[in-house]
PDB file of C-alpha atoms in Angstrom:
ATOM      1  CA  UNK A   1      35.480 130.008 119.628  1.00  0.00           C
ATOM      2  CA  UNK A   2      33.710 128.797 116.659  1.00  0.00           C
ATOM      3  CA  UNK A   3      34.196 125.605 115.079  1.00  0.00           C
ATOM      4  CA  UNK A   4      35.645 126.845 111.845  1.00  0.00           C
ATOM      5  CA  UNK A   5      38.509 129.124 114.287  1.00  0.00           C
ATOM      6  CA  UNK A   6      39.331 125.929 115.748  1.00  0.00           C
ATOM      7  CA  UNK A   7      39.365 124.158 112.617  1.00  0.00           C
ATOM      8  CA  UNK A   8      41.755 126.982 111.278  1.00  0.00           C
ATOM      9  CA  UNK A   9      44.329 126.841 114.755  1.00  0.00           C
ATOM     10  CA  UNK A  10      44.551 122.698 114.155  1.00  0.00           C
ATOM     11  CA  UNK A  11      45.519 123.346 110.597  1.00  0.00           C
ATOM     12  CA  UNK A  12      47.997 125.543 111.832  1.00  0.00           C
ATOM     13  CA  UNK A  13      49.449 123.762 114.562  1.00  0.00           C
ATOM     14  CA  UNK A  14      49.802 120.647 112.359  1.00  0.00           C
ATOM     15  CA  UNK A  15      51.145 122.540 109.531  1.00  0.00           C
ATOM     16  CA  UNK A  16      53.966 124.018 111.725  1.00  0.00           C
ATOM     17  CA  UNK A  17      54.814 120.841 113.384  1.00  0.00           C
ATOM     18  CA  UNK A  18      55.394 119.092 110.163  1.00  0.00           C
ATOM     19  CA  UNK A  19      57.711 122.062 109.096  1.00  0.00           C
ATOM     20  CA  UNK A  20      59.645 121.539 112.363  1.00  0.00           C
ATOM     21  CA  UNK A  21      60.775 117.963 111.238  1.00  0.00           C
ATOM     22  CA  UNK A  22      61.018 118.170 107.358  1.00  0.00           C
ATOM     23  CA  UNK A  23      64.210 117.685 105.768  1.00  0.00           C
ATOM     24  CA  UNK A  24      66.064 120.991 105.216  1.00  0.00           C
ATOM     25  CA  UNK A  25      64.015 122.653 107.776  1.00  0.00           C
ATOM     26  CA  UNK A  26      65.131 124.449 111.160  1.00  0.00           C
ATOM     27  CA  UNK A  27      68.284 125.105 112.414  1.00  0.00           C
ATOM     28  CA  UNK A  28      69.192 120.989 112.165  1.00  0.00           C
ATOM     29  CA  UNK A  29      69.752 121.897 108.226  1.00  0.00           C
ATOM     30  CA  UNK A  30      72.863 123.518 108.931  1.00  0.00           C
ATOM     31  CA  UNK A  31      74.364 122.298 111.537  1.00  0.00           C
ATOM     32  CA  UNK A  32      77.843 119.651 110.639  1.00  0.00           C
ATOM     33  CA  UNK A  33      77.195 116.073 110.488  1.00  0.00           C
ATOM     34  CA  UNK A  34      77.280 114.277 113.900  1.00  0.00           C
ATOM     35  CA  UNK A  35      81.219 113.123 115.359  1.00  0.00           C
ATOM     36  CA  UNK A  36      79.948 110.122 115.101  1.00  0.00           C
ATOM     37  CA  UNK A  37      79.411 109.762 111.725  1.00  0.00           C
ATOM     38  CA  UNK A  38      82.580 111.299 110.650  1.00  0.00           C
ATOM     39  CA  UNK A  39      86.121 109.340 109.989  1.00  0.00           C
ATOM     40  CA  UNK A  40      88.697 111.165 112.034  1.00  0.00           C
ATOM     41  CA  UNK A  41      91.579 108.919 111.887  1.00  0.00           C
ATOM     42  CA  UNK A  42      92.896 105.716 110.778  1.00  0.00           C
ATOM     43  CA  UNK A  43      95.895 103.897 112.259  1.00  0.00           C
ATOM     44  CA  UNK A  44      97.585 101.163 110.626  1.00  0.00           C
ATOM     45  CA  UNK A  45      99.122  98.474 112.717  1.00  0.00           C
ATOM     46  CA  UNK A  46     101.516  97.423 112.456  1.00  0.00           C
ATOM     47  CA  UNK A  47     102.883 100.920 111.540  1.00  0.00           C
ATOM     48  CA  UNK A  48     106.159  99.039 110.344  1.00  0.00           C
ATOM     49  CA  UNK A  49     107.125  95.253 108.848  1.00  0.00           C
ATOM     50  CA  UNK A  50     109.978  94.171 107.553  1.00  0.00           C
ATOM     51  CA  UNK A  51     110.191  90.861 105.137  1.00  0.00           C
ATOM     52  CA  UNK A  52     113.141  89.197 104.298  1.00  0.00           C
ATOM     53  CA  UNK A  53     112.683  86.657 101.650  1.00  0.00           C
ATOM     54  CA  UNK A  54     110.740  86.976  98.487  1.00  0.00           C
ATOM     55  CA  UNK A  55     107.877  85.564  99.113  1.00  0.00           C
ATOM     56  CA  UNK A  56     107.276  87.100 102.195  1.00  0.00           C
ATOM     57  CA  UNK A  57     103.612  88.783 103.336  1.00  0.00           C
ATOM     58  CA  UNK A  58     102.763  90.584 106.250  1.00  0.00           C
ATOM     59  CA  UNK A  59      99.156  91.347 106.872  1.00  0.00           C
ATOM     60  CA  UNK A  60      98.201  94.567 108.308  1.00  0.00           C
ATOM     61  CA  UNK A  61      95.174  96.122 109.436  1.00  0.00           C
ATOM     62  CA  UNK A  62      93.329  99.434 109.557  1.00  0.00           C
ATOM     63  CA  UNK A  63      91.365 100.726 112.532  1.00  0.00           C
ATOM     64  CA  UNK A  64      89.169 103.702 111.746  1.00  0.00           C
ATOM     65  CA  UNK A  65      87.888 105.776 114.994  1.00  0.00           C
ATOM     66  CA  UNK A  66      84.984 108.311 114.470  1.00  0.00           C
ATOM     67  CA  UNK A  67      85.260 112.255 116.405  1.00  0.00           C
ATOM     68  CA  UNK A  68      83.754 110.635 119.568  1.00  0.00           C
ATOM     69  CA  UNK A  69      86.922 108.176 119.401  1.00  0.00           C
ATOM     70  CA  UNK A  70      84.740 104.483 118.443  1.00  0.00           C
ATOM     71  CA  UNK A  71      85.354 102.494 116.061  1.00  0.00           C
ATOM     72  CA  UNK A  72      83.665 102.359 112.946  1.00  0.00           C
ATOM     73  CA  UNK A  73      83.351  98.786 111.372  1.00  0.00           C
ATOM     74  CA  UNK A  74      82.556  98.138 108.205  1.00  0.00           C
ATOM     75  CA  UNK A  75      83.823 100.602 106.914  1.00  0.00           C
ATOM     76  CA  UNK A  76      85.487 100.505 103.021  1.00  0.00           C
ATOM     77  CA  UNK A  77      89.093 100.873 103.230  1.00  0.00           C
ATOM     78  CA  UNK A  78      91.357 101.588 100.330  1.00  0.00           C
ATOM     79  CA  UNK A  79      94.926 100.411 100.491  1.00  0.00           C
ATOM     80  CA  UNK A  80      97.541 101.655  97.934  1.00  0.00           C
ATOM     81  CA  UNK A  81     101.686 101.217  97.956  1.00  0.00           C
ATOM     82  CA  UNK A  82     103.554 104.212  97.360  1.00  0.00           C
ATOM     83  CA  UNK A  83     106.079 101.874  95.744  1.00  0.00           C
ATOM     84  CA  UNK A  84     104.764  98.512  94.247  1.00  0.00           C
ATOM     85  CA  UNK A  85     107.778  97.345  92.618  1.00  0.00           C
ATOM     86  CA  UNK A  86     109.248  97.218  96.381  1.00  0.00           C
ATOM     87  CA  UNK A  87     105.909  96.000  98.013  1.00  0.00           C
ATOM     88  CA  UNK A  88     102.165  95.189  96.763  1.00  0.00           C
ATOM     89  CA  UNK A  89      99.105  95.548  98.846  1.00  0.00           C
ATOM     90  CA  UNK A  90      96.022  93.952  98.452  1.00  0.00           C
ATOM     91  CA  UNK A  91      92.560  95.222  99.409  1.00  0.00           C
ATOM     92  CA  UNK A  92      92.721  92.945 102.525  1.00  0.00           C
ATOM     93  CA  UNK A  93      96.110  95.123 103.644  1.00  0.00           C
ATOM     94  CA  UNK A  94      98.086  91.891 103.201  1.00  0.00           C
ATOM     95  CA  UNK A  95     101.241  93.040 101.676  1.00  0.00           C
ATOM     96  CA  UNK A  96     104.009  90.770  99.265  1.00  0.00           C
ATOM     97  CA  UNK A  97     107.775  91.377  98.854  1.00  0.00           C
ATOM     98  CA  UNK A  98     108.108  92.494  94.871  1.00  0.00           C
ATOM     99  CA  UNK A  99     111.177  93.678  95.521  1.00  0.00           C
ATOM    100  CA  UNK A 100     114.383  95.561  97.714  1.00  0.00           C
ATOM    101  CA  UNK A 101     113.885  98.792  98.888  1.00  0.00           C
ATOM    102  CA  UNK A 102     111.073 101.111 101.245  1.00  0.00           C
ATOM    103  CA  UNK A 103     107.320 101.819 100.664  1.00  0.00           C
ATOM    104  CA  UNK A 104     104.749 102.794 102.051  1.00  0.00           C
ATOM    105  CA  UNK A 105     101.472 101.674 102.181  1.00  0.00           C
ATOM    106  CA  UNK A 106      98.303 103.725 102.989  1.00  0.00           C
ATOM    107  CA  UNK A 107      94.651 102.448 104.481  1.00  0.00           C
ATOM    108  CA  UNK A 108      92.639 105.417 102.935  1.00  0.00           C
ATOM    109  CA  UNK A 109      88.852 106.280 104.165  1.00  0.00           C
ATOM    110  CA  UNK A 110      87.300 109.326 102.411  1.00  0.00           C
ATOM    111  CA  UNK A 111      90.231 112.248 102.936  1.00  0.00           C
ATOM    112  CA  UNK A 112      91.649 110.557 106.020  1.00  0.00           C
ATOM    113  CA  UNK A 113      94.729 107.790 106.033  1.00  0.00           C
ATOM    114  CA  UNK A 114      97.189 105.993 107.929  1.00  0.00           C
ATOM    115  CA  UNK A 115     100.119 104.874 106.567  1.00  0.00           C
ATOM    116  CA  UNK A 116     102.791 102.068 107.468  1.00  0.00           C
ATOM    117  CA  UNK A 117     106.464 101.817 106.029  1.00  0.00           C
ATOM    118  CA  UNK A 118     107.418  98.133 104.696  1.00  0.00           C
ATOM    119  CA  UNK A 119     110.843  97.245 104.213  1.00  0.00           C
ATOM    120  CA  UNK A 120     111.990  94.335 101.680  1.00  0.00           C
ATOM    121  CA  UNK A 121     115.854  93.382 102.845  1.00  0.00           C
ATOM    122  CA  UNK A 122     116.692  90.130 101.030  1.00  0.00           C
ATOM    123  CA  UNK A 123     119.899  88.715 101.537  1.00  0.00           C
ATOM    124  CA  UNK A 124     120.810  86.642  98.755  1.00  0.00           C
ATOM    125  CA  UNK A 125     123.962  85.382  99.294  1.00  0.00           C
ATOM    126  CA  UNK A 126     125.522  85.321  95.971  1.00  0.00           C
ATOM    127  CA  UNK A 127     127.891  88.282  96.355  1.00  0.00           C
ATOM    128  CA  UNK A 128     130.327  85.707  98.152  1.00  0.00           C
ATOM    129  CA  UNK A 129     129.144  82.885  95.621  1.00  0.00           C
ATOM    130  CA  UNK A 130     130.325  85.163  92.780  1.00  0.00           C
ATOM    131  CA  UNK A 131     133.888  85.955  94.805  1.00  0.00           C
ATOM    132  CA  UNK A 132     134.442  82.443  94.538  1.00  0.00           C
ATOM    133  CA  UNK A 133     134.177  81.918  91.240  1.00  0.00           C
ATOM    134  CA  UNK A 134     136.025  84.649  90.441  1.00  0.00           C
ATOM    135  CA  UNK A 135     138.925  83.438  92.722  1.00  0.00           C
ATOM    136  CA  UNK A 136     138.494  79.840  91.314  1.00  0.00           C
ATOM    137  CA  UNK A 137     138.544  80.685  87.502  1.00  0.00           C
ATOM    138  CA  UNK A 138     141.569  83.047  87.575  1.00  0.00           C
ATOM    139  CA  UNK A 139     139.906  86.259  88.019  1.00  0.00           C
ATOM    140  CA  UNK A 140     142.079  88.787  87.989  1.00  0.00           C
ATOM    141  CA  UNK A 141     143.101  87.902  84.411  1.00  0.00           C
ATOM    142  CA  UNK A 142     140.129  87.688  83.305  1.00  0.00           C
ATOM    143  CA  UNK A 143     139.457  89.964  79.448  1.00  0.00           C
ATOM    144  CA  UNK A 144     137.004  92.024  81.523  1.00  0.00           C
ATOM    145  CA  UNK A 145     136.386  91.642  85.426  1.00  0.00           C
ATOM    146  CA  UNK A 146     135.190  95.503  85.917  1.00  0.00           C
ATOM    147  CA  UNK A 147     133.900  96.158  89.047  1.00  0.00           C
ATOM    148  CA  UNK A 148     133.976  92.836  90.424  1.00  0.00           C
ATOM    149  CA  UNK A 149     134.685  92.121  94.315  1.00  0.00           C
ATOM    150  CA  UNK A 150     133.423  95.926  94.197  1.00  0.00           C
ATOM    151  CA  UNK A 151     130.918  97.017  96.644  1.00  0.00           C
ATOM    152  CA  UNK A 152     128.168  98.411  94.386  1.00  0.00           C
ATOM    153  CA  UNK A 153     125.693  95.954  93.708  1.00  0.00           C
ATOM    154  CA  UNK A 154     126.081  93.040  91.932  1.00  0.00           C
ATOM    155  CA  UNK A 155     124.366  94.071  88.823  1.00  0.00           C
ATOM    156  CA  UNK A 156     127.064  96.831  88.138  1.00  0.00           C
ATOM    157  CA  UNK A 157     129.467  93.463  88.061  1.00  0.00           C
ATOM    158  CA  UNK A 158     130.555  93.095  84.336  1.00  0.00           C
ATOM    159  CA  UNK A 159     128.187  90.258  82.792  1.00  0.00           C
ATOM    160  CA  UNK A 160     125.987  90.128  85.978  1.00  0.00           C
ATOM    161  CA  UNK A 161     122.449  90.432  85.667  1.00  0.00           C
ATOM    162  CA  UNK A 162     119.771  90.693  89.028  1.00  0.00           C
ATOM    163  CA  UNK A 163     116.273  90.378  89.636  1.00  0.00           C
ATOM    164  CA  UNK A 164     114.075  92.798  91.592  1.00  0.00           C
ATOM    165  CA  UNK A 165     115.769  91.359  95.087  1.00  0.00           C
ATOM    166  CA  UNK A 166     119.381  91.804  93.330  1.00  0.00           C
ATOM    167  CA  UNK A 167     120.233  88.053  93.187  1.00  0.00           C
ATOM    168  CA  UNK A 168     121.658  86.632  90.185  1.00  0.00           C
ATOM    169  CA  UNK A 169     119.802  85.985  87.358  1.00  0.00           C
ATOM    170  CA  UNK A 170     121.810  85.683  84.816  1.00  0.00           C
ATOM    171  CA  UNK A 171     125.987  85.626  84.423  1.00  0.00           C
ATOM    172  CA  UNK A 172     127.225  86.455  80.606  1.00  0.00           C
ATOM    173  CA  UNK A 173     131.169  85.790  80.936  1.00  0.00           C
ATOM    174  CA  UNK A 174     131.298  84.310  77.653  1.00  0.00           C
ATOM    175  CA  UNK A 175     134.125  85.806  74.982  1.00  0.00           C
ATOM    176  CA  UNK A 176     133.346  89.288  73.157  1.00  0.00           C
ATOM    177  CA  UNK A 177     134.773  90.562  69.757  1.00  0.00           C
ATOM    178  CA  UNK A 178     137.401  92.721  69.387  1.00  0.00           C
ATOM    179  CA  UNK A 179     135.795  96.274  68.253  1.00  0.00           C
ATOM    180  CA  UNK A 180     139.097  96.670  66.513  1.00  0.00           C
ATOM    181  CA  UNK A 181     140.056  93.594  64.620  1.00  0.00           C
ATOM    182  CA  UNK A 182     136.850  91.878  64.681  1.00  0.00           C
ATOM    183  CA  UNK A 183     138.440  88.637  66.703  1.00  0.00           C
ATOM    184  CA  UNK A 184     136.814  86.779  69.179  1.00  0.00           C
ATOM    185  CA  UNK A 185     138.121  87.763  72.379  1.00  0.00           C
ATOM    186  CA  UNK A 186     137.717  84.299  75.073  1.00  0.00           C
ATOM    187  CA  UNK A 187     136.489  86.066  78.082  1.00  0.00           C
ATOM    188  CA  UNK A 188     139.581  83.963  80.225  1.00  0.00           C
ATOM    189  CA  UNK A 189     138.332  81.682  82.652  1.00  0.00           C
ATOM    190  CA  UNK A 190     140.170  79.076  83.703  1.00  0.00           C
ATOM    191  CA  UNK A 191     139.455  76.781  86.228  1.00  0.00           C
ATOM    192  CA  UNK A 192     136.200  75.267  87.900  1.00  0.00           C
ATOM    193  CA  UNK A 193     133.213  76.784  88.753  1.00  0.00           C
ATOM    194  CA  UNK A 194     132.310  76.273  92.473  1.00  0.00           C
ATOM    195  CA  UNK A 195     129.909  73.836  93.254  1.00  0.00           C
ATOM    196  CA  UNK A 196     127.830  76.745  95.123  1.00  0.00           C
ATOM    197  CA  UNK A 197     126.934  78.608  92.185  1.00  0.00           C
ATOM    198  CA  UNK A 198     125.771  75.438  89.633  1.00  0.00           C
ATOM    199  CA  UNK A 199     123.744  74.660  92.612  1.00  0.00           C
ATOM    200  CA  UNK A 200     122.203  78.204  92.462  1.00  0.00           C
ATOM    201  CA  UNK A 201     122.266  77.650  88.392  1.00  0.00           C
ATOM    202  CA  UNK A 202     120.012  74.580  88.710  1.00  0.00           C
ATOM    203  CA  UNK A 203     117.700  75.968  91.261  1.00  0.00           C
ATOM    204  CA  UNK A 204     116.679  79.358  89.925  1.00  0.00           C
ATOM    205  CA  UNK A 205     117.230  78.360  86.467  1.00  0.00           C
ATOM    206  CA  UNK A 206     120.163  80.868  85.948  1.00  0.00           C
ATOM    207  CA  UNK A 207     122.097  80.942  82.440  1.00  0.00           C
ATOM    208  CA  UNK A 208     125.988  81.551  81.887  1.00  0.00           C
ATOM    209  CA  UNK A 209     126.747  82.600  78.366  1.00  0.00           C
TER     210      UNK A 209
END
């Protein structure tokens, strides 16, 4: 073989092993990324919290498992609430009370999430505060008591205003005028106000008109 054949074959030889291992080249150009590199699930723990006051948190955390079943850290997470005037999320996954009722909160990685449900329950207390001051101040002869002692919720109470977690924010029991003859109309307590509710007046700043 003569040097310039053999010159030719190396040429080849080199040229067809550098084909074998470009980019976009061979049969490795369309085969489907690797399990491993692939999110296939993400499971939020824990997968249910309940908080009870209103500034409770609860942290929770995502775990994201590739097709071979390992973990992948370091991966970017993106956490969302379904419901953020019930519950807020941070991009930590620590979650905050806002207000009551459900949500729920997703970890999201690419097209694949986990979820959780958060509850907020707070239990305010002032449903029996309010039954006691309308027992103390002559309720039942009050102008207008509608749908007092009821058990909707307390903002459907006539001159009862809640926040977000449905506690009293605000009582308007003050007079009204007539629509008819224009007079002032005294609302009709009588009586004192329990000590329970100007204690709940002075400590969440609560007005009665």
């Amino acid at each position: 073989m003569t040097n310039d054949r053999k010159r030719i074959l190396v040429s080849l030889l080199a040229i067809c092993t550098a084909a074998a291992w470009a980019p976009g080249c061979g049969d490795d150009a369309t085969r489907p990324p690797s399990k491993a590199l692939r999110v296939a699930s993400v499971t939020v723990t824990p997968a249910a919290a309940s908080l009870t006051a209103p500034d409770a948190t609860v942290q929770l955390d995502a775990r994201v498992l590739d097709g071979n079943g390992r973990a992948m850290p370091g991966v970017v997470v993106i956490w969302t609430s379904v419901r953020p005037e019930v519950a807020t999320v941070g991009a930590s996954g620590l979650v905050a009370a806002a207000g009551n009722g459900t949500t729920t909160i997703a970890a999201t990685v690419g097209a694949v999430a986990g979820t959780a449900t958060v509850m907020v329950a707070v239990e305010s207390g002032d449903r029996a505060v309010l039954a006691a001051l309308h027992a103390a101040t002559d309720g039942p002869n009050w102008a207008d008591d509608a749908n007092w002692l009821g058990d909707g919720p307390l903002g459907a109470w006539r001159g009862v205003e809640t926040d977000a977690f449905g506690r009293v924010a605000r009582l308007d029991l003050g007079g009204r005028q007539d629509g008819e003859t224009g007079e002032w109309v005294s609302h009709g307590l009588r009586g004192p106000i329990p000590p329970e509710l100007v204690e709940q007046m002075i400590n969440r700043a609560i007005s009665m008109c």
